[in-house]
Coordinates of C-alpha atoms and ligand atoms in Angstrom, one line a residue:
M1 CA 42.6 39.3 15.2
C2 CA 45.1 41.6 14.4
T3 CA 47.4 39.7 13.4
K4 CA 45.7 37.9 10.7
M5 CA 45.8 40.3 7.6
S6 CA 48.3 42.5 6.4
V7 CA 44.5 44.5 5.6
K8 CA 43.8 44.7 8.5
I9 CA 46.6 46.0 10.3
S10 CA 45.5 49.5 9.2
T11 CA 41.6 48.7 11.0
C12 CA 43.9 47.5 14.1
I13 CA 46.2 51.2 14.6
L14 CA 42.4 52.7 13.6
L15 CA 41.7 50.8 16.8
V16 CA 44.2 51.5 18.9
A17 CA 44.5 55.0 18.5
L18 CA 40.7 54.9 19.4
F19 CA 41.4 53.0 22.3
L20 CA 43.9 55.4 23.2
G21 CA 41.8 58.6 22.9
L22 CA 39.3 57.5 24.8
H23 CA 40.7 56.2 27.8
P24 CA 44.6 57.4 29.1
I25 CA 44.4 61.6 28.0
T26 CA 41.1 62.0 30.8
T27 CA 44.0 60.8 32.9
S28 CA 46.8 63.5 32.7
S29 CA 46.2 67.5 33.1
R30 CA 47.1 69.0 30.5
C31 CA 45.2 72.8 32.6
L32 CA 47.9 74.7 34.0
D33 CA 46.7 75.0 38.1
S34 CA 46.6 79.0 37.8
Q35 CA 44.2 78.9 35.2
K36 CA 41.9 76.7 36.8
S37 CA 41.6 78.1 39.7
S38 CA 40.9 81.9 37.9
L39 CA 38.5 80.0 35.7
W40 CA 36.7 78.3 39.0
S41 CA 36.9 81.6 40.1
L42 CA 35.6 83.8 37.6
K43 CA 32.7 81.6 37.4
N44 CA 32.3 81.9 40.4
D45 CA 32.3 85.8 40.0
L46 CA 29.5 85.6 37.4
I47 CA 26.0 86.1 37.5
F48 CA 24.7 83.8 35.6
D49 CA 21.4 81.8 36.1
S50 CA 20.9 78.4 36.5
E51 CA 18.5 77.9 33.7
P52 CA 19.7 78.5 31.5
S53 CA 23.7 78.1 31.2
F54 CA 24.3 74.8 29.7
K55 CA 28.0 75.2 29.7
L56 CA 28.7 76.6 34.0
M57 CA 26.4 74.7 35.2
T58 CA 28.8 71.4 34.0
W59 CA 32.4 72.6 34.9
N60 CA 33.7 70.2 37.5
L61 CA 36.7 70.9 39.2
S62 CA 38.0 67.0 39.1
M63 CA 38.3 67.5 35.6
D64 CA 40.7 68.1 33.2
C65 CA 39.4 72.8 32.7
C66 CA 40.4 72.2 29.3
D67 CA 37.9 69.7 28.8
W68 CA 35.8 72.0 30.1
W69 CA 32.6 73.2 28.5
G70 CA 33.8 76.2 26.4
V71 CA 37.2 76.2 27.7
T72 CA 40.7 75.4 24.5
C73 CA 44.1 75.5 25.9
D74 CA 47.3 76.0 24.6
E75 CA 49.6 72.0 24.2
A76 CA 51.8 74.0 27.9
G77 CA 48.0 74.3 29.4
H78 CA 47.3 78.0 28.8
L79 CA 43.9 78.9 28.3
T80 CA 43.9 80.6 24.9
E81 CA 39.6 80.8 24.0
L82 CA 37.1 81.3 26.4
S83 CA 33.2 80.3 24.7
L84 CA 30.3 81.0 26.4
N85 CA 27.9 82.6 24.2
D86 CA 24.0 82.3 24.9
D87 CA 24.7 80.6 28.8
G88 CA 22.4 82.7 30.8
I89 CA 25.3 85.6 32.2
R90 CA 23.8 88.6 34.0
G91 CA 24.8 91.9 34.7
G92 CA 29.5 93.1 34.4
I93 CA 32.6 91.3 34.9
T94 CA 34.7 92.8 37.5
S95 CA 36.4 89.5 37.9
S96 CA 40.0 90.6 39.1
H97 CA 40.6 87.2 38.5
L98 CA 41.0 88.2 34.3
K99 CA 44.5 89.2 34.8
S100 CA 46.6 85.1 34.6
F101 CA 45.0 84.3 31.1
K102 CA 47.5 85.8 29.1
S103 CA 47.4 84.3 26.3
L104 CA 43.7 84.2 26.1
K105 CA 43.1 85.3 22.4
L106 CA 38.9 84.9 21.5
L107 CA 36.2 85.2 23.8
N108 CA 33.0 84.4 22.9
L109 CA 30.4 85.4 24.6
N110 CA 27.7 86.2 22.7
Y111 CA 23.1 86.4 23.3
N112 CA 23.5 86.8 27.3
S113 CA 22.8 89.9 28.9
L114 CA 26.0 91.3 30.9
S115 CA 24.6 94.7 31.1
S116 CA 27.4 97.4 31.0
F117 CA 30.9 96.9 28.4
P118 CA 33.4 95.0 30.8
E119 CA 36.4 97.6 30.7
S120 CA 38.6 95.2 31.8
L121 CA 38.9 92.9 29.1
L122 CA 41.0 94.8 27.4
T123 CA 44.0 94.4 29.7
L124 CA 44.0 91.3 28.0
P125 CA 47.4 91.0 26.3
S126 CA 46.7 88.0 24.1
L127 CA 43.0 89.4 22.9
Q128 CA 42.6 88.5 18.9
E129 CA 39.1 88.8 18.8
L130 CA 36.2 90.1 21.1
Y131 CA 32.4 88.5 21.0
L132 CA 29.5 90.6 22.5
L133 CA 26.7 90.6 19.8
H134 CA 23.5 90.8 21.3
N135 CA 24.0 91.7 24.7
N136 CA 22.1 94.1 27.0
L137 CA 24.9 96.7 27.6
S138 CA 23.7 100.6 27.8
G139 CA 25.4 103.6 28.5
P140 CA 28.4 105.5 27.0
I141 CA 31.4 103.4 27.2
S142 CA 33.6 105.1 29.1
K143 CA 36.9 107.3 27.7
H144 CA 39.6 107.0 30.0
I145 CA 39.8 103.4 29.6
R146 CA 43.0 101.0 29.9
V147 CA 43.7 99.2 26.8
A148 CA 46.3 96.9 26.1
S149 CA 44.8 94.6 23.8
Y150 CA 46.9 96.2 21.2
N151 CA 46.4 92.5 19.4
L152 CA 42.8 93.0 19.2
S153 CA 41.3 93.0 15.6
I154 CA 37.2 92.1 15.8
I155 CA 35.7 92.7 17.9
D156 CA 31.9 92.1 17.7
L157 CA 28.9 94.9 19.8
S158 CA 26.4 94.6 17.3
D159 CA 22.4 94.7 19.4
N160 CA 22.9 96.1 22.0
K161 CA 21.8 99.3 23.6
L162 CA 25.7 101.1 23.8
Q163 CA 25.0 105.3 23.4
G164 CA 27.3 107.9 22.9
P165 CA 29.4 108.5 20.5
L166 CA 31.4 105.3 19.2
P167 CA 34.0 104.4 21.7
E168 CA 36.9 105.9 21.1
F169 CA 39.0 103.1 22.7
I170 CA 38.5 101.6 19.6
F171 CA 40.1 103.4 17.0
K172 CA 43.5 102.7 19.8
L173 CA 43.5 99.8 18.4
P174 CA 45.9 99.1 14.6
S175 CA 44.9 95.6 14.3
I176 CA 41.0 96.2 13.7
S177 CA 39.8 93.7 10.8
A178 CA 36.0 93.4 11.2
L179 CA 34.7 96.8 13.6
R180 CA 30.3 95.5 14.0
L181 CA 28.7 98.2 15.7
S182 CA 25.3 97.7 14.0
R183 CA 22.1 97.8 16.2
N184 CA 23.3 100.5 19.5
N185 CA 22.1 103.7 20.1
F186 CA 25.1 104.8 19.4
T187 CA 25.2 109.0 17.9
G188 CA 27.7 111.7 16.2
I189 CA 29.3 111.9 14.0
V190 CA 31.9 109.9 12.0
H191 CA 33.8 110.1 9.7
L192 CA 34.1 106.7 7.3
D193 CA 38.1 108.7 6.7
A194 CA 38.6 108.2 10.6
F195 CA 39.0 104.1 9.8
G196 CA 41.0 104.4 7.3
K197 CA 44.3 103.4 9.6
F198 CA 42.9 100.1 9.8
K199 CA 45.1 99.3 7.3
N200 CA 43.1 94.8 7.9
L201 CA 39.9 96.1 7.8
Y202 CA 38.1 93.5 5.8
E203 CA 33.6 94.1 7.3
L204 CA 32.9 96.9 9.0
D205 CA 29.5 98.0 9.9
L206 CA 27.8 101.0 11.5
S207 CA 24.3 99.7 10.0
Y208 CA 21.0 101.4 12.2
N209 CA 23.2 103.4 15.2
N210 CA 21.9 107.4 15.5
L211 CA 25.0 108.1 13.7
T212 CA 25.5 111.0 10.8
V213 CA 28.5 109.6 8.9
I214 CA 30.4 112.0 6.7
P215 CA 31.1 110.0 3.0
N216 CA 34.8 110.0 1.9
T217 CA 35.0 111.2 -1.2
K218 CA 37.9 111.5 -2.8
E219 CA 39.2 108.1 -4.2
S220 CA 42.6 109.4 -2.6
S221 CA 40.8 109.7 0.5
S222 CA 42.2 107.0 3.8
F223 CA 39.3 105.3 3.0
S224 CA 39.6 104.7 0.1
S225 CA 43.1 102.9 0.9
L226 CA 41.7 100.3 2.9
T227 CA 41.6 97.3 -0.1
K228 CA 40.7 94.6 2.1
L229 CA 37.8 95.1 3.3
D230 CA 34.8 93.0 2.3
T231 CA 31.7 93.5 4.1
L232 CA 30.8 97.0 4.2
R233 CA 27.3 98.4 5.5
L234 CA 26.4 101.0 6.2
A235 CA 22.1 101.4 6.3
S236 CA 21.1 103.3 8.5
C237 CA 23.9 106.3 9.2
K238 CA 21.7 109.5 7.3
M239 CA 24.6 109.1 4.9
L240 CA 24.2 112.1 1.9
K241 CA 26.6 111.2 -0.4
I242 CA 27.5 107.7 -1.5
P243 CA 30.7 106.8 -0.5
N244 CA 33.4 106.9 -3.0
L245 CA 33.8 102.9 -3.3
K246 CA 36.8 102.8 -6.4
N247 CA 38.8 101.6 -4.8
H248 CA 37.3 98.1 -2.7
A249 CA 37.9 95.7 -5.0
S250 CA 37.7 93.0 -2.5
L251 CA 34.0 94.0 -1.6
R252 CA 31.5 90.8 -1.4
T253 CA 28.7 92.6 0.7
L254 CA 27.3 96.7 -0.2
D255 CA 24.2 97.2 2.2
L256 CA 23.9 101.3 2.2
S257 CA 20.1 101.2 2.9
D258 CA 17.6 103.5 4.3
N259 CA 19.7 107.0 3.8
R260 CA 19.7 109.9 2.0
F261 CA 20.6 109.6 -1.3
K262 CA 18.7 111.0 -4.4
G263 CA 19.2 111.9 -8.1
A264 CA 20.0 109.2 -10.3
I265 CA 22.0 105.9 -8.8
P266 CA 25.6 107.0 -10.4
N267 CA 26.9 103.3 -12.9
W268 CA 29.6 103.6 -11.5
I269 CA 28.4 101.9 -8.4
W270 CA 27.5 98.7 -10.5
N271 CA 30.7 97.5 -10.8
V272 CA 31.9 98.5 -7.1
G273 CA 34.0 95.1 -5.9
N274 CA 35.5 94.4 -10.2
G275 CA 33.8 91.2 -10.1
S276 CA 33.2 89.9 -6.4
L277 CA 30.2 92.0 -4.8
G278 CA 27.0 89.9 -4.5
F279 CA 25.0 92.0 -1.8
L280 CA 23.7 95.3 -3.3
S281 CA 21.3 97.1 -0.9
L282 CA 20.2 100.2 -2.0
S283 CA 17.0 100.1 -0.8
Q284 CA 15.1 102.8 1.8
N285 CA 16.8 105.7 -0.3
K286 CA 14.8 108.0 -2.9
F287 CA 16.4 107.4 -5.6
S288 CA 14.6 108.2 -8.7
S289 CA 16.9 106.6 -12.2
L290 CA 19.7 104.6 -12.8
E291 CA 22.6 106.7 -14.9
K292 CA 22.9 105.5 -18.0
P293 CA 24.2 103.1 -19.5
Y294 CA 24.8 100.2 -17.1
T295 CA 25.3 96.6 -16.8
F296 CA 24.8 94.4 -13.5
P297 CA 28.1 92.1 -12.8
S298 CA 26.9 88.5 -13.0
S299 CA 28.3 88.0 -9.6
Y300 CA 25.2 89.6 -7.8
R301 CA 22.8 87.0 -5.5
V302 CA 21.2 88.9 -3.8
L303 CA 19.3 92.6 -5.5
D304 CA 18.1 95.1 -3.7
L305 CA 16.9 98.7 -5.2
S306 CA 13.7 98.8 -3.0
S307 CA 11.5 102.0 -2.0
N308 CA 13.0 104.4 -4.0
K309 CA 11.2 105.8 -6.0
L310 CA 13.5 105.0 -9.7
K311 CA 11.3 105.4 -12.4
G312 CA 11.6 105.0 -16.8
D313 CA 12.5 100.9 -17.4
I314 CA 12.5 98.5 -14.8
P315 CA 15.5 96.9 -15.1
V316 CA 17.1 94.1 -16.1
P317 CA 18.4 91.7 -13.6
P318 CA 21.7 89.8 -14.2
S319 CA 21.1 86.7 -14.8
E320 CA 22.7 84.4 -12.1
C321 CA 20.7 86.8 -8.9
Y322 CA 19.3 84.2 -6.5
I323 CA 17.4 87.5 -4.8
I324 CA 16.2 90.2 -6.5
N325 CA 14.0 92.8 -5.3
F326 CA 12.5 95.7 -6.9
S327 CA 9.8 97.0 -4.5
N328 CA 7.7 100.5 -3.9
N329 CA 9.3 102.3 -6.5
K330 CA 6.7 104.2 -9.6
F331 CA 8.6 102.8 -12.4
G332 CA 4.8 103.8 -14.0
S333 CA 6.7 101.4 -17.6
S334 CA 6.2 97.5 -18.0
I335 CA 8.4 94.1 -17.7
P336 CA 10.6 93.8 -20.4
A337 CA 9.6 90.3 -22.9
D338 CA 12.5 88.5 -22.2
F339 CA 12.9 88.9 -18.7
G340 CA 12.4 85.4 -17.1
N341 CA 14.8 85.1 -19.0
A342 CA 17.0 86.5 -16.8
L343 CA 15.4 85.5 -13.9
T344 CA 16.3 81.3 -14.8
I345 CA 18.2 80.2 -11.1
T346 CA 16.0 82.7 -9.0
V347 CA 14.0 82.4 -6.1
S348 CA 12.9 85.2 -4.9
F349 CA 11.4 88.3 -7.4
T350 CA 9.2 91.4 -5.6
I351 CA 8.5 93.9 -7.6
S352 CA 4.6 94.6 -5.3
N353 CA 3.3 98.4 -5.7
S354 CA 5.7 99.5 -8.3
K355 CA 3.0 101.7 -10.7
V356 CA 4.3 98.3 -13.3
T357 CA 2.1 98.5 -16.7
G358 CA 1.3 95.9 -19.8
V359 CA 1.3 92.0 -19.4
I360 CA 3.2 89.4 -17.6
P361 CA 5.4 88.3 -20.7
S362 CA 4.9 84.9 -20.7
S363 CA 9.2 84.9 -19.9
I364 CA 7.8 83.9 -16.7
N365 CA 7.8 80.9 -17.1
K366 CA 11.4 80.2 -17.4
A367 CA 12.3 81.0 -14.3
S368 CA 11.6 77.2 -12.3
D369 CA 13.7 78.2 -8.6
L370 CA 11.1 80.5 -8.2
R371 CA 9.3 79.8 -4.7
F372 CA 8.2 83.4 -4.4
L373 CA 6.3 86.2 -6.9
D374 CA 4.8 89.1 -5.6
L375 CA 4.1 91.4 -8.4
S376 CA 1.0 92.0 -6.1
R377 CA -0.6 96.6 -6.3
N378 CA 0.4 97.4 -9.9
S379 CA -1.4 98.0 -12.9
L380 CA -0.6 94.5 -14.5
A381 CA -3.5 93.3 -17.2
G382 CA -3.8 90.6 -19.1
P383 CA -4.0 87.4 -18.5
I384 CA -1.8 85.2 -16.1
P385 CA 0.5 83.5 -18.1
L386 CA 1.7 81.1 -15.6
D387 CA 1.4 77.1 -17.4
G388 CA 2.9 75.7 -13.9
S389 CA 6.5 75.4 -14.7
L390 CA 7.1 77.4 -12.0
G391 CA 6.9 74.1 -10.2
S392 CA 9.4 75.6 -6.9
L393 CA 6.9 78.7 -6.7
E394 CA 5.4 78.8 -2.2
L395 CA 4.2 82.3 -2.3
L396 CA 2.1 83.9 -6.0
D397 CA 1.2 87.2 -5.5
L398 CA -1.1 89.2 -8.1
S399 CA -3.5 91.1 -6.1
N400 CA -4.6 94.5 -6.7
N401 CA -3.6 94.3 -10.5
K402 CA -6.6 94.8 -13.7
L403 CA -5.6 91.7 -14.8
S404 CA -8.0 89.7 -16.9
G405 CA -8.8 85.4 -18.4
K406 CA -9.7 82.4 -16.2
I407 CA -6.8 81.5 -13.3
P408 CA -4.8 78.7 -15.1
E409 CA -5.9 75.2 -14.5
Q410 CA -1.9 74.9 -14.6
L411 CA -1.5 76.0 -10.7
T412 CA -3.0 73.9 -9.0
S413 CA -0.2 70.7 -10.1
I414 CA 2.2 73.1 -8.5
M415 CA 2.8 70.9 -5.3
G416 CA 3.9 73.0 -3.0
L417 CA 2.1 76.6 -3.3
E418 CA 1.2 77.5 0.5
F419 CA 0.2 81.2 -1.2
L420 CA -2.4 82.4 -3.0
N421 CA -3.5 85.5 -3.8
V422 CA -5.3 87.2 -7.4
S423 CA -7.3 89.1 -4.8
Y424 CA -9.5 92.6 -6.9
N425 CA -8.6 91.4 -10.9
R426 CA -10.7 91.1 -13.5
L427 CA -10.6 87.4 -13.5
S428 CA -13.0 84.9 -14.4
G429 CA -14.7 82.1 -15.2
K430 CA -14.4 79.2 -12.5
I431 CA -11.8 79.2 -9.3
P432 CA -9.9 75.7 -10.6
Q433 CA -11.0 72.9 -8.0
G434 CA -7.9 70.2 -7.9
G435 CA -4.6 69.3 -6.5
A436 CA -3.2 69.8 -3.5
R437 CA -3.6 73.6 -1.9
F438 CA -6.1 75.0 -3.5
P439 CA -8.9 73.1 -2.2
T440 CA -6.7 74.8 1.7
F441 CA -7.0 78.3 0.1
T442 CA -10.0 80.1 1.4
S443 CA -11.9 83.2 -0.2
L444 CA -9.7 85.6 0.5
S445 CA -7.5 84.2 -1.8
F446 CA -9.8 84.7 -4.5
V447 CA -12.1 88.3 -3.2
G448 CA -12.7 91.5 -5.4
N449 CA -13.1 89.5 -9.0
K450 CA -16.3 89.8 -10.8
G451 CA -16.3 87.3 -12.9
L452 CA -15.2 84.4 -10.0
C453 CA -17.4 81.2 -9.1
G454 CA -17.4 78.2 -7.7
P455 CA -15.0 77.5 -4.3
P456 CA -14.1 79.1 -1.9
L457 CA -16.5 82.0 -2.5
S458 CA -20.2 81.2 -2.5
K459 CA -21.1 83.3 -5.9
T460 CA -21.6 80.0 -8.2
C461 CA -21.0 79.4 -11.5
G462 CA -24.1 79.5 -14.6
T463 CA -27.1 78.1 -13.9
G464 CA -27.1 75.1 -16.7
N465 CA -23.7 73.0 -14.8
K466 CA -24.7 74.2 -11.3
K467 CA -24.4 70.7 -9.0
M468 CA -26.7 70.4 -6.5
Ligands
NAG501 C1 32.9 65.5 38.7 O1 33.0 64.7 38.6 C2 33.2 63.6 39.1 C3 34.3 62.6 37.9 O2 34.2 62.4 36.7 C4 32.4 63.2 39.8 O3 32.6 62.5 39.9 C5 30.8 64.1 40.3 O4 30.0 63.4 39.9 C6 31.0 65.5 39.0 N1 30.6 66.7 39.9 C7 29.8 67.4 39.7 C8 28.6 68.4 40.5 O5 29.0 66.9 38.7
NAG502 C1 50.7 90.6 18.3 O1 50.9 90.4 17.3 C2 51.9 90.2 17.2 C3 51.9 89.9 16.0 O2 51.2 88.5 15.4 C4 53.1 88.9 17.7 O3 54.5 89.0 17.4 C5 53.0 89.8 19.6 O4 53.4 88.7 20.6 C6 51.3 89.5 19.5 N1 52.2 90.9 21.2 C7 50.5 89.4 21.6 C8 50.2 90.3 23.0 O5 50.0 88.8 22.1
NAG503 C1 18.5 94.7 30.3 O1 18.8 96.3 31.3 C2 17.6 96.7 31.4 C3 17.7 98.3 32.1 O2 19.2 99.1 31.1 C4 16.7 96.1 32.1 O3 15.6 96.9 33.1 C5 16.2 94.8 31.6 O4 16.1 94.0 33.1 C6 17.8 94.4 31.5 N1 17.7 92.1 31.3 C7 18.6 91.5 30.9 C8 17.5 90.2 30.3 O5 18.8 91.6 31.7
NAG504 C1 18.7 106.4 21.9 O1 18.8 108.0 23.3 C2 18.4 108.5 23.3 C3 19.5 110.1 24.1 O2 20.2 109.9 23.9 C4 17.2 108.0 24.3 O3 16.5 108.6 23.9 C5 15.8 106.9 22.8 O4 15.4 106.4 23.4 C6 17.5 105.5 22.9 N1 16.4 105.3 21.9 C7 17.5 103.8 22.3 C8 15.8 102.4 21.5 O5 17.6 103.0 22.8
NAG505 C1 19.8 111.1 18.1 O1 20.6 111.0 18.0 C2 20.0 113.2 18.4 C3 20.6 113.5 19.1 O2 21.7 114.1 18.5 C4 19.4 112.7 19.7 O3 18.1 114.2 20.0 C5 18.0 112.1 18.5 O4 17.2 111.2 20.2 C6 18.4 110.6 19.0 N1 17.3 109.5 18.5 C7 17.5 108.2 18.7 C8 15.7 107.7 18.2 O5 17.5 107.8 19.4
NAG506 C1 39.9 94.4 -11.4 O1 39.4 92.8 -12.4 C2 40.5 92.7 -13.6 C3 40.0 91.5 -14.4 O2 39.7 90.4 -12.5 C4 42.2 92.3 -13.2 O3 42.9 92.2 -13.6 C5 42.1 94.1 -12.1 O4 43.4 93.6 -11.6 C6 41.1 94.0 -10.9 N1 41.3 95.3 -10.4 C7 41.7 95.3 -9.6 C8 41.4 97.1 -8.3 O5 41.7 94.8 -8.5
NAG507 C1 11.2 94.3 -0.6 O1 11.1 95.3 0.1 C2 10.8 95.6 0.9 C3 10.7 97.2 1.3 O2 11.5 97.5 1.0 C4 10.0 94.5 2.0 O3 9.3 95.3 2.7 C5 9.7 93.1 1.6 O4 10.4 93.3 2.7 C6 11.8 93.3 0.9 N1 10.6 91.9 0.2 C7 11.0 90.4 0.4 C8 10.7 89.3 -0.6 O5 12.6 90.6 0.3
NAG508 C1 -5.1 88.9 -0.5 O1 -5.0 90.5 -0.5 C2 -5.6 91.4 -0.6 C3 -5.5 92.4 -1.1 O2 -4.6 93.4 -0.6 C4 -5.7 90.8 1.0 O3 -7.2 91.7 1.8 C5 -6.5 90.0 1.2 O4 -5.9 89.4 2.8 C6 -5.2 88.9 0.9 N1 -5.3 87.3 1.0 C7 -4.7 86.6 1.3 C8 -5.0 85.1 0.8 O5 -3.9 86.7 2.0

């Protein structure tokens, strides 16, 4: 069958390759005996729950250890990667058998319940990536750790309960390129310039600790020299001043939320990243205005200015932004008439509780990709101008405004509308009854409108057309 036609030759080769691939390789062992016995001893030293453990439980001495789940070897049979993430491991790692993993480059222990920082891992000479995200690590990390992993470049300790000052060993590692320390309980004062020594740094996350971060203020500072920086997350870092980020021309993600900034948002910040910034959060600060003149670059995909004290003109968002959050401000002004033109690909727009006045501009109907629209808790007046063009809407919250007129019938044609709230307005007339969704809304979607009638409200509509 394999000789019949030349066009079939490639199929034959494929079949032969598949056959070879499935059979002989598993019989000759690639794994070095030293690596196998050390891995097996490591397994015996680890405390893990057999129930959530998918990987360690399947390790089997009669198999090539390079084929064990979570294990990767190089050609010569040395262990290069060990991924025991999400495998129910508890306690510490004190095994003396780590010593033989001289080629181990990547160790992934994310989503376990390790309780103390496994210091011995820092003696692995080839280690480049260490992942300990979401464990149960607590207490301060010793100042006197022996470090031999000088090529360590990615460290993720996020989402643990580590305390004390930022670990000193980190600053002995010149190759750090990504450092994620968020959501711990690190304390103390840290200067951003301390990270300036990591010439390859592309990601830094210090968010949600108990740190006081002192920003660099000069363009000549060492932090400013980190031109490869792609992601900077400094949420909840008690900063009083915005770091000087004018030199960081590659920044794509910038989170400066929940700090202590106030006054005008300086207009240079919009150009941080030199046209590459996609995510910007300045939420939960005390900014009161936007320094003029300003323009948003078209690169933004997420823009969060929520929970500030912004007053005055509502900024017209950049035109290709998916998520826009302007909630919890004090604008005291109306939504510009052409605002909807900027929302043509926006998925979520929120400007709740922000002292917005005037009417909802009918340009909102151009926002045909919107799934979440929240204009609640403002002073919006006039009619609901929605004409059914917002066919993707899942959530529409217009509650607590001064909207009047009827609820547009066209809203009943929005098939995916899961949540509607027009409560506490001045709407009147009969609640539309058609479509798939409207019959599922309860009176809680409509209460607080004196003029509304018909199900699901108990008030019936005018005596003439009442059906008994
Ligand atoms: C280990 O693998 C061998 C050969 O594939 C198999 O016979 C044996 O049942 C396995 N042992 C365990 C504990 O899974
Ligand atoms: C560290 O990295 C350098 C450059 O990539 C390499 O030459 C060196 O062998 C590495 N050292 C270890 C111990 O892996
Ligand atoms: C996490 O550590 C605390 C002590 O800090 C301990 O009480 C708790 O049982 C640990 N949780 C798990 C899942 O191991
Ligand atoms: C953080 O550490 C302080 C003491 O340094 C302690 O009082 C506090 O409960 C810790 N917070 C968390 C969330 O672990
Ligand atoms: C933050 O750290 C200070 C000491 O620097 C401590 O007094 C305070 O309890 C900590 N706060 C939290 C929430 O852990
Ligand atoms: C910023 O972008 C412009 C145009 O893309 C480019 O010419 C310039 O070199 C960039 N500046 C930096 C500092 O990378
Ligand atoms: C908008 O920001 C507010 C306050 O910061 C937050 O509570 C809310 O969840 C955000 N909404 C969306 C849709 O992201
Ligand atoms: C609509 O908003 C009002 C006022 O905030 C609230 O009482 C009501 O429960 C909300 N309705 C729904 C369906 O959540």
